[in-house]
Short mmCIF file of C-alpha atoms in Angstrom, two decimals:
data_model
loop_
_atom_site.label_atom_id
_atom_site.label_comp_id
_atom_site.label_asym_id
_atom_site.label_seq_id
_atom_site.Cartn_x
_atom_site.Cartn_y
_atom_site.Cartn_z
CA UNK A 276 173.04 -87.48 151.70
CA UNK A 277 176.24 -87.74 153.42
CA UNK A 278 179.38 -87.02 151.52
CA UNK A 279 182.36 -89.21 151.93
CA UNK A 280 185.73 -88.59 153.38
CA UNK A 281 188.18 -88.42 150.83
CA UNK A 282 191.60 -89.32 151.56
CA UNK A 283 194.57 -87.53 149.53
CA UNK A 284 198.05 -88.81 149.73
CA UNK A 285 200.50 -86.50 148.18
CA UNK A 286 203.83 -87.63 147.15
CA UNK A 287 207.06 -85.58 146.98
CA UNK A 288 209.32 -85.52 144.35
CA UNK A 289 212.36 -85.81 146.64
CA UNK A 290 213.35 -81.64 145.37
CA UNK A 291 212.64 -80.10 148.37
CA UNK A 292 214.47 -82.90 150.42
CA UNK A 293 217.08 -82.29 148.05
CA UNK A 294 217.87 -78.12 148.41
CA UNK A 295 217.69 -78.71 152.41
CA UNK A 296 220.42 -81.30 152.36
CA UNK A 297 222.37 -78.99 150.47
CA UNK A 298 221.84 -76.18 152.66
CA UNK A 299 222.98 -78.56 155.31
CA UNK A 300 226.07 -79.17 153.57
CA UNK A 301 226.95 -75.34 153.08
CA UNK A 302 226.01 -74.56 156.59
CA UNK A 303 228.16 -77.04 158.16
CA UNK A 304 231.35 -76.20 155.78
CA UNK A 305 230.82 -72.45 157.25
CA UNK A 306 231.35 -73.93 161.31
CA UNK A 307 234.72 -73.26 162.06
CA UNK A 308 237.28 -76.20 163.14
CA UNK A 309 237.94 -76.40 166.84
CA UNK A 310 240.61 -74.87 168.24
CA UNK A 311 242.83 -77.24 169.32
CA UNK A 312 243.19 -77.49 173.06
CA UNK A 313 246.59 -76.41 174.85
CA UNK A 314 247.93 -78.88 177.15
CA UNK A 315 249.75 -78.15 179.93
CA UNK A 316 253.86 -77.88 179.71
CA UNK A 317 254.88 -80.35 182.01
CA UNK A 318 258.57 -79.68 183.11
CA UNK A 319 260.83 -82.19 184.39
CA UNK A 320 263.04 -80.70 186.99
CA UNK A 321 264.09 -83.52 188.83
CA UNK A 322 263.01 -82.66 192.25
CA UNK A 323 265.36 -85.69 193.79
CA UNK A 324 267.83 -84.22 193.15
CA UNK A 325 267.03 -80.67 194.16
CA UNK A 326 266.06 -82.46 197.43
CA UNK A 327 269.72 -84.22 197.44
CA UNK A 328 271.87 -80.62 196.42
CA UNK A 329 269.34 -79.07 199.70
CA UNK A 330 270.43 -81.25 201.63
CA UNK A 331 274.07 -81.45 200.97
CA UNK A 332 274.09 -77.46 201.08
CA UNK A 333 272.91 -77.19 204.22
CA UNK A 334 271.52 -80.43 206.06
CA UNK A 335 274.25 -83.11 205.79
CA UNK A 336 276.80 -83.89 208.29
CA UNK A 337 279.21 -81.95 205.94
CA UNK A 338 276.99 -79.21 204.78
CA UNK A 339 278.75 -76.96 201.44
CA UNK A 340 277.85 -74.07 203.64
CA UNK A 341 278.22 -73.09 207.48
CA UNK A 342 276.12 -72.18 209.96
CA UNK A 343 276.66 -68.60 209.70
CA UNK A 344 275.37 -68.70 205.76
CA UNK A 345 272.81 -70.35 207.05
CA UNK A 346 271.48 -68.29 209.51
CA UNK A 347 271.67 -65.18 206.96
CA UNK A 348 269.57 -67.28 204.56
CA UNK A 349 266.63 -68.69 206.20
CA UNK A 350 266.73 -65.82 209.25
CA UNK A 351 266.67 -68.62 211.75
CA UNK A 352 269.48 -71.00 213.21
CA UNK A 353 269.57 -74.46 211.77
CA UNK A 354 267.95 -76.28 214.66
CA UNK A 355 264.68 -74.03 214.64
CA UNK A 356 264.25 -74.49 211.22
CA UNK A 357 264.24 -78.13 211.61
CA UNK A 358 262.20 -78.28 214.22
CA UNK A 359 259.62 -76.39 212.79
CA UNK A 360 259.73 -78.42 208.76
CA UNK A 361 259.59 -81.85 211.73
CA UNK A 362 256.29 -80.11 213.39
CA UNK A 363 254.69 -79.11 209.40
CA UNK A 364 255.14 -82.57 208.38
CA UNK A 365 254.19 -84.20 211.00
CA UNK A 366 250.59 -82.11 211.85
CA UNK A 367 250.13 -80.94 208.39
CA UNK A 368 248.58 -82.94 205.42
CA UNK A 369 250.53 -80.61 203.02
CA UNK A 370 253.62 -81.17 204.20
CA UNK A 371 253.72 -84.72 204.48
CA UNK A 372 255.82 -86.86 201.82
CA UNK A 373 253.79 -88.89 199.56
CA UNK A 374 254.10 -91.07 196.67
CA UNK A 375 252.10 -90.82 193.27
CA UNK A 376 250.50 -93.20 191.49
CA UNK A 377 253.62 -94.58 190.06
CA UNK A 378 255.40 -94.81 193.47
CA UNK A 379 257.22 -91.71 193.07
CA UNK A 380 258.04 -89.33 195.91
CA UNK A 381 256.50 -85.92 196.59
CA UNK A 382 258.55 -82.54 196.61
CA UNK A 383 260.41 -83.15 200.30
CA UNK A 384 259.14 -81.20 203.66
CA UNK A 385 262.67 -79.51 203.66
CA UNK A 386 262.05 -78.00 199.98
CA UNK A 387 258.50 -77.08 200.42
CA UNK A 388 259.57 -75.20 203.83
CA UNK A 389 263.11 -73.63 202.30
CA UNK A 390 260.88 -72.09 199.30
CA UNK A 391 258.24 -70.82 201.85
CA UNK A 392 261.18 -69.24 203.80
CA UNK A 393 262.91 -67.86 201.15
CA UNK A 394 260.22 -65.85 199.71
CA UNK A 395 259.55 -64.48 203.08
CA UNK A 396 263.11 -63.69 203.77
CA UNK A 397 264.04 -62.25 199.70
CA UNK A 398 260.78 -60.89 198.77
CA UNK A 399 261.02 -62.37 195.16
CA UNK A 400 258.49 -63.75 192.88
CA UNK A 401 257.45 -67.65 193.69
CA UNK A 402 259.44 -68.30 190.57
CA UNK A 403 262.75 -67.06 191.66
CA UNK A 404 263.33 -69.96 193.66
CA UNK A 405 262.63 -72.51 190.67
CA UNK A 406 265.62 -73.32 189.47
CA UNK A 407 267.18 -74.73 193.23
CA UNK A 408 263.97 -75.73 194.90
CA UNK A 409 262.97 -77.64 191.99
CA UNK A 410 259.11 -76.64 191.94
CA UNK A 411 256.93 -74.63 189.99
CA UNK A 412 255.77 -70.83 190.61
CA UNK A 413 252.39 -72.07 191.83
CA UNK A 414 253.33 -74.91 194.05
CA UNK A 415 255.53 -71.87 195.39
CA UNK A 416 252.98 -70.04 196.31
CA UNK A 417 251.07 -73.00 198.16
CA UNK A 418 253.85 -73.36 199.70
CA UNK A 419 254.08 -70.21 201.22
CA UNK A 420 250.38 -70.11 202.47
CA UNK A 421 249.96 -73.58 203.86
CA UNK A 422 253.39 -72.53 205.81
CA UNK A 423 252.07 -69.10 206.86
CA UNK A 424 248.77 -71.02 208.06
CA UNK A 425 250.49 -74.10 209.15
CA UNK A 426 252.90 -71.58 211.38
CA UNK A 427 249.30 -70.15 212.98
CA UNK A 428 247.75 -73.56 213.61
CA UNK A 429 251.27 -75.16 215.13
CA UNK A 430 252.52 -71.53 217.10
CA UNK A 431 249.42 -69.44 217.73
CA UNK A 432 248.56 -70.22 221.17
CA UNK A 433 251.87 -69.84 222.35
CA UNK A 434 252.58 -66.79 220.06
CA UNK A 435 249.53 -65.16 218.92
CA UNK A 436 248.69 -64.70 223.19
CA UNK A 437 247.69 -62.19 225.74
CA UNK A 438 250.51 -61.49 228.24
CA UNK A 439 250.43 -63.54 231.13
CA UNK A 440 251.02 -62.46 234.81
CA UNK A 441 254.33 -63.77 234.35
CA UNK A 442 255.26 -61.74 230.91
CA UNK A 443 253.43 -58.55 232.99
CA UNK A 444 256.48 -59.07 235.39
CA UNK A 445 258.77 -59.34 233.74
CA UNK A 446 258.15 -56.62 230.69
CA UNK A 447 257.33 -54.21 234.36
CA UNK A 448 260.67 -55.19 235.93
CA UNK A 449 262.68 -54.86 233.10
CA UNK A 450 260.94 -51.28 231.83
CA UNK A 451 261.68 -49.49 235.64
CA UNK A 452 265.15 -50.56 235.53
CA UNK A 453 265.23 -48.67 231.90
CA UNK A 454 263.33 -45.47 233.97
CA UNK A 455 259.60 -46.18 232.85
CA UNK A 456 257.74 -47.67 235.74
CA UNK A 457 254.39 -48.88 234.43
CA UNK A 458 255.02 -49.31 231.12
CA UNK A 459 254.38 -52.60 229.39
CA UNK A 460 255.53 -51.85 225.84
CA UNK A 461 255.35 -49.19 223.38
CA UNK A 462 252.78 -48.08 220.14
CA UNK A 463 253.42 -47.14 217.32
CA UNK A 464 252.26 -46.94 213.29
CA UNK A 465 253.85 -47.73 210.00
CA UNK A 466 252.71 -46.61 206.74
CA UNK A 467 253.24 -49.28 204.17
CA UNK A 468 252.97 -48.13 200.64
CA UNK A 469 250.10 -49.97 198.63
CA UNK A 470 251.60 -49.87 194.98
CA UNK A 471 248.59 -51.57 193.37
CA UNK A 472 245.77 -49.26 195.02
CA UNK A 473 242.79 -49.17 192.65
CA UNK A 474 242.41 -45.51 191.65
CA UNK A 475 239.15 -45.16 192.73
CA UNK A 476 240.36 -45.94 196.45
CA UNK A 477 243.65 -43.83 195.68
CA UNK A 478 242.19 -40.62 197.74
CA UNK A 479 241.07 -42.35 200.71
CA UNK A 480 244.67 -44.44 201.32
CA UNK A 481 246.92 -41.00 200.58
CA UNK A 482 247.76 -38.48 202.85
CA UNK A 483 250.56 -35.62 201.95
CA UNK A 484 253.11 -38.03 199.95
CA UNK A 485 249.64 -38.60 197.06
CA UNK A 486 251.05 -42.33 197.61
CA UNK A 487 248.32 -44.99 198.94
CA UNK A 488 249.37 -46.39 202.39
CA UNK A 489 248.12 -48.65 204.60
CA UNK A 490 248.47 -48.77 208.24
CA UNK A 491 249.90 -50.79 210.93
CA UNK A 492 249.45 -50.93 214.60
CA UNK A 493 251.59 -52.24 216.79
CA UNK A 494 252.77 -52.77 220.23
CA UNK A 495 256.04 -54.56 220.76
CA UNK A 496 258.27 -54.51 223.74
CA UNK A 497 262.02 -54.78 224.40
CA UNK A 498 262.68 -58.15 223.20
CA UNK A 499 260.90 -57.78 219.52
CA UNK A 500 257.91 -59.70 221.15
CA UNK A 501 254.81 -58.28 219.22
CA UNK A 502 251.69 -58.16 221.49
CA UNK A 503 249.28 -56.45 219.36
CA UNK A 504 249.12 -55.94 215.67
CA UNK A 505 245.99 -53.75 214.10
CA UNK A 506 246.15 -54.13 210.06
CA UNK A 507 244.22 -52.56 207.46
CA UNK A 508 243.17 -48.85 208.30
CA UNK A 509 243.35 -46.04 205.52
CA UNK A 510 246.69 -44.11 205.09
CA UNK A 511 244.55 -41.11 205.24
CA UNK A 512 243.80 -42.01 209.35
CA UNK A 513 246.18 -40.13 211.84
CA UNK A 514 247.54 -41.96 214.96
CA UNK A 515 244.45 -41.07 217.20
CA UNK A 516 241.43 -42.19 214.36
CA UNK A 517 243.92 -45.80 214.23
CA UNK A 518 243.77 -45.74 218.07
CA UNK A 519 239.82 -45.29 218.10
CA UNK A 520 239.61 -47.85 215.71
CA UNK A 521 241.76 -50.37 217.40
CA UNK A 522 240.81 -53.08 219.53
CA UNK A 523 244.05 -52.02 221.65
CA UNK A 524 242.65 -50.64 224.77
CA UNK A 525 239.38 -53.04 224.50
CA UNK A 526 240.21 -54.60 228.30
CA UNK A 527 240.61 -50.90 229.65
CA UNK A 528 236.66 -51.02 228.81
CA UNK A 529 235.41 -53.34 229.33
CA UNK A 530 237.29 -53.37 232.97
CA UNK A 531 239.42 -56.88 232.49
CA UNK A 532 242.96 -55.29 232.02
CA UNK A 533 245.59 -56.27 234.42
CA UNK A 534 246.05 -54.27 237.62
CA UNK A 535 249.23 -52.89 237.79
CA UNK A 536 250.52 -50.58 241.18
CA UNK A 537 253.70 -48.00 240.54
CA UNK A 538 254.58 -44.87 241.80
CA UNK A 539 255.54 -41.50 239.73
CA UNK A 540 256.49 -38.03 241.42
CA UNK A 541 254.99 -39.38 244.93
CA UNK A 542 251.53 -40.32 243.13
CA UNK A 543 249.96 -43.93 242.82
CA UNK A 544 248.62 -45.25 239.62
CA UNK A 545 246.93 -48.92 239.19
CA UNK A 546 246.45 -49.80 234.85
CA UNK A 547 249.59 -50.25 232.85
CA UNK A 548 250.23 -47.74 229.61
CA UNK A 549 252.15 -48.36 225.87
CA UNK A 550 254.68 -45.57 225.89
CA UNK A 551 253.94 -43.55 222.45
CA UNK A 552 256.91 -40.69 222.49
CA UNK A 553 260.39 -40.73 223.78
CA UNK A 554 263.73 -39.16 223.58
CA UNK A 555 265.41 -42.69 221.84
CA UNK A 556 264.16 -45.04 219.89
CA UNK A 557 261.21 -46.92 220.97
CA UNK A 558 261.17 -50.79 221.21
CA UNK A 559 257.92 -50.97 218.16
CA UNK A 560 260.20 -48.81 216.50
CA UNK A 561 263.28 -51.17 216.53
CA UNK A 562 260.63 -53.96 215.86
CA UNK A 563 259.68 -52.62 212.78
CA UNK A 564 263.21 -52.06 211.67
CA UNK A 565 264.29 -55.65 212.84
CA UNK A 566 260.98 -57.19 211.07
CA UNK A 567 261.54 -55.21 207.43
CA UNK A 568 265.12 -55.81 207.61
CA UNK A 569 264.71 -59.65 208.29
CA UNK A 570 261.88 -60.27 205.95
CA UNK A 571 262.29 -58.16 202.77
CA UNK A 572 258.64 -59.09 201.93
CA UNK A 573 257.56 -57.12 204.26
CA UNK A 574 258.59 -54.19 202.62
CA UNK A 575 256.40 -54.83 199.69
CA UNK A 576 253.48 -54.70 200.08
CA UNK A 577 251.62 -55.61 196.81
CA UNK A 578 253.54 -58.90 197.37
CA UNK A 579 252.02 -59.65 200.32
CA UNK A 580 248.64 -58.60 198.95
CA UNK A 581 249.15 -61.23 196.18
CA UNK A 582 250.89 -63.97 198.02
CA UNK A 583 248.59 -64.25 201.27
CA UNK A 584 245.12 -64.63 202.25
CA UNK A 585 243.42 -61.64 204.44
CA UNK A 586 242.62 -64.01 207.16
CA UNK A 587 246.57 -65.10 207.35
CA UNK A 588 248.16 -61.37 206.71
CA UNK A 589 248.73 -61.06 210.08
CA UNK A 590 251.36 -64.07 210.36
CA UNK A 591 255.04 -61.88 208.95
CA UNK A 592 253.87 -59.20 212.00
CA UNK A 593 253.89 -61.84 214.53
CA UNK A 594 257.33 -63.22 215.87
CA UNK A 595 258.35 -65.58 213.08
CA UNK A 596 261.96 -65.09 213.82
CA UNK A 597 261.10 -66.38 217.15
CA UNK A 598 261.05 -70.00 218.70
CA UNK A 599 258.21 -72.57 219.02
CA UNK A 600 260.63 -73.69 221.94
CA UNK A 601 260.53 -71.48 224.94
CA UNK A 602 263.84 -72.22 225.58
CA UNK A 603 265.27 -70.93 222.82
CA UNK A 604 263.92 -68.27 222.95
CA UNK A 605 265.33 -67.72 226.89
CA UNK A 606 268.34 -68.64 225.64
CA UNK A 607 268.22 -65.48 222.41
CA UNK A 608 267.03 -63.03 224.65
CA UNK A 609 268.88 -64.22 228.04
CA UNK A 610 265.80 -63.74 230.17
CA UNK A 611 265.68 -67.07 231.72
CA UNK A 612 267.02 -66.08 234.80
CA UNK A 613 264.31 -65.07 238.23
CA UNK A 614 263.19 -61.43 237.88
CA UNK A 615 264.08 -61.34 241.85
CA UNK A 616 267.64 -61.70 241.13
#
């Protein structure tokens, strides 16, 4: 005989549902509140009217301050500097003026340019320049790297360039007439101490002072122009280990240098050289004293470690004190004139 299913139905006595809800309750009294969540300190500083003291200072018909202040404070005469903020904010999104939501005006092309400037020129911290420029420590620092790249995009052909025949000429000409036929320029390397070296790397950047260094390259000749400017290599490297390491005689090579014909003691020689040792001072040398004493950043280097990109480093060794007009530039270094003459 089959047995039957028997169906059992069991039914709580609402205890047990009871002690969980009030282990519920006790758990949730032990989660701790939220923090509450810091907003950001927004600081009115009036930016119109650090844009209208700028320009009264230094851009008005009547400026507070002359020409000659001027020139000691942004390194540059008045019309370059305008004529490279009219270039940035024209051809570059971040320098353009804008409105916000509320129809309110951006920080001006003239302050965005002036801070950039100024921390190249002081060396400061981006917030040393709050308090006239009328923006914040990071907008600073934008600044300052959408100039530095800005500067590359607008300048580089002209500046960041091979010599041409012409330059050949006329760097040739103007060397014999100083007794150095042949020579196109001179080399030479500066140690710039790296405060912030990780101690772990300290060893391999020091070399006789125990202070990490790092090394730069160049070759400039007489006018300041730098041609060539080889970044990066350990302290610890003497002039030759730089020199195998540098791209620097890369067209010697590969056999596309420049053929150049002069004459020394009665024998003929056909390839240009950088003069490394002489009995004054050499033109990289005066370069390199011209460059640090223009730009105080660039004698610190931990703030150009923090302030710029690798890929944009390059930019303070490179002739920003120079022209984006050709012209002007004749006109500084009075070599507009025909080599013949």
């Amino acid at each position: 005989m089959a047995s039957s299913s028997h169906y059992h139905y069991h039914k709580d006595n609402g205890d047990d549902f009871d002690d969980m809800f009030d282990d519920f309750e006790e758990d949730f009294d032990q989660i701790p509140e939220p923090k509450e969540r810091k907003r950001r300190i927004f600081i009115e500083r009036n930016r119109e009217e650090g844009h209208e003291k700028l320009w009264n200072d230094y851009f008005s018909d009547t400026p507070t301050y002359s020409h000659n202040l001027f020139r000691r404070r942004f390194r540059m005469n008045k019309s370059l500097f305008l004529s490279i903020v009219h270039r940035l904010s024209t051809e570059v999104a971040y320098f353009r003026p804008t409105e916000d939501a509320v129809g309110r005006k951006s920080l001006s092309p003239l302050q965005k340019c002036t801070a950039a400037i100024r921390q190249l020129a002081y060396g400061g911290g981006a917030d040393a320049i709050d308090e006239y420029v009328r923006l914040a420590e990071t907008t600073a620092r934008k600044c300052l790297h959408y100039f530095a790249a800005g500067i590359i995009h607008l300048f580089g052909d002209h500046y960041l360039r091979r010599p041409t025949p012409e330059d050949l000429q006329r760097l040739l000409h103007f060397n014999e007439e100083r007794g150095f036929p042949g020579m196109i320029g001179s080399i030479d390397c500066m140690h710039w101490e790296w405060k912030n070296c990780p101690k772990e790397w300290k060893g391999m950047y020091s070399r006789g002072t125990n202070k990490p260094t790092i090394v730069l390259e160049a070759v400039a000749s007489y006018d300041l122009w730098i041609w060539h400017a080889f970044f990066g290599a350990p302290g610890t490297m003497n002039d030759l280990n730089i020199l195998d390491r540098s791209p620097v005689f890369d067209d010697i090579i590969e056999g596309i240098a420049p053929e150049v014909n002069f004459h020394v003691n009665g024998r003929e020689y056909n390839l240009a050289y950088y003069l490394t040792d002489e009995s004054v001072r050499k033109d990289v040398e005066r370069a390199f004293g011209v460059l640090q004493a223009r730009f105080a950043v660039m004698n610190k280097m931990h703030a150009l470690l923090r302030n710029f990109k690798m890929t944009i480093l390059h930019l303070p060794l490179k002739n920003l004190q120079d022209s984006p007009n050709q012209m002007l530039v004749e006109k500084k270094f009075k070599i507009n004139k025909s080599i013949n003459n």
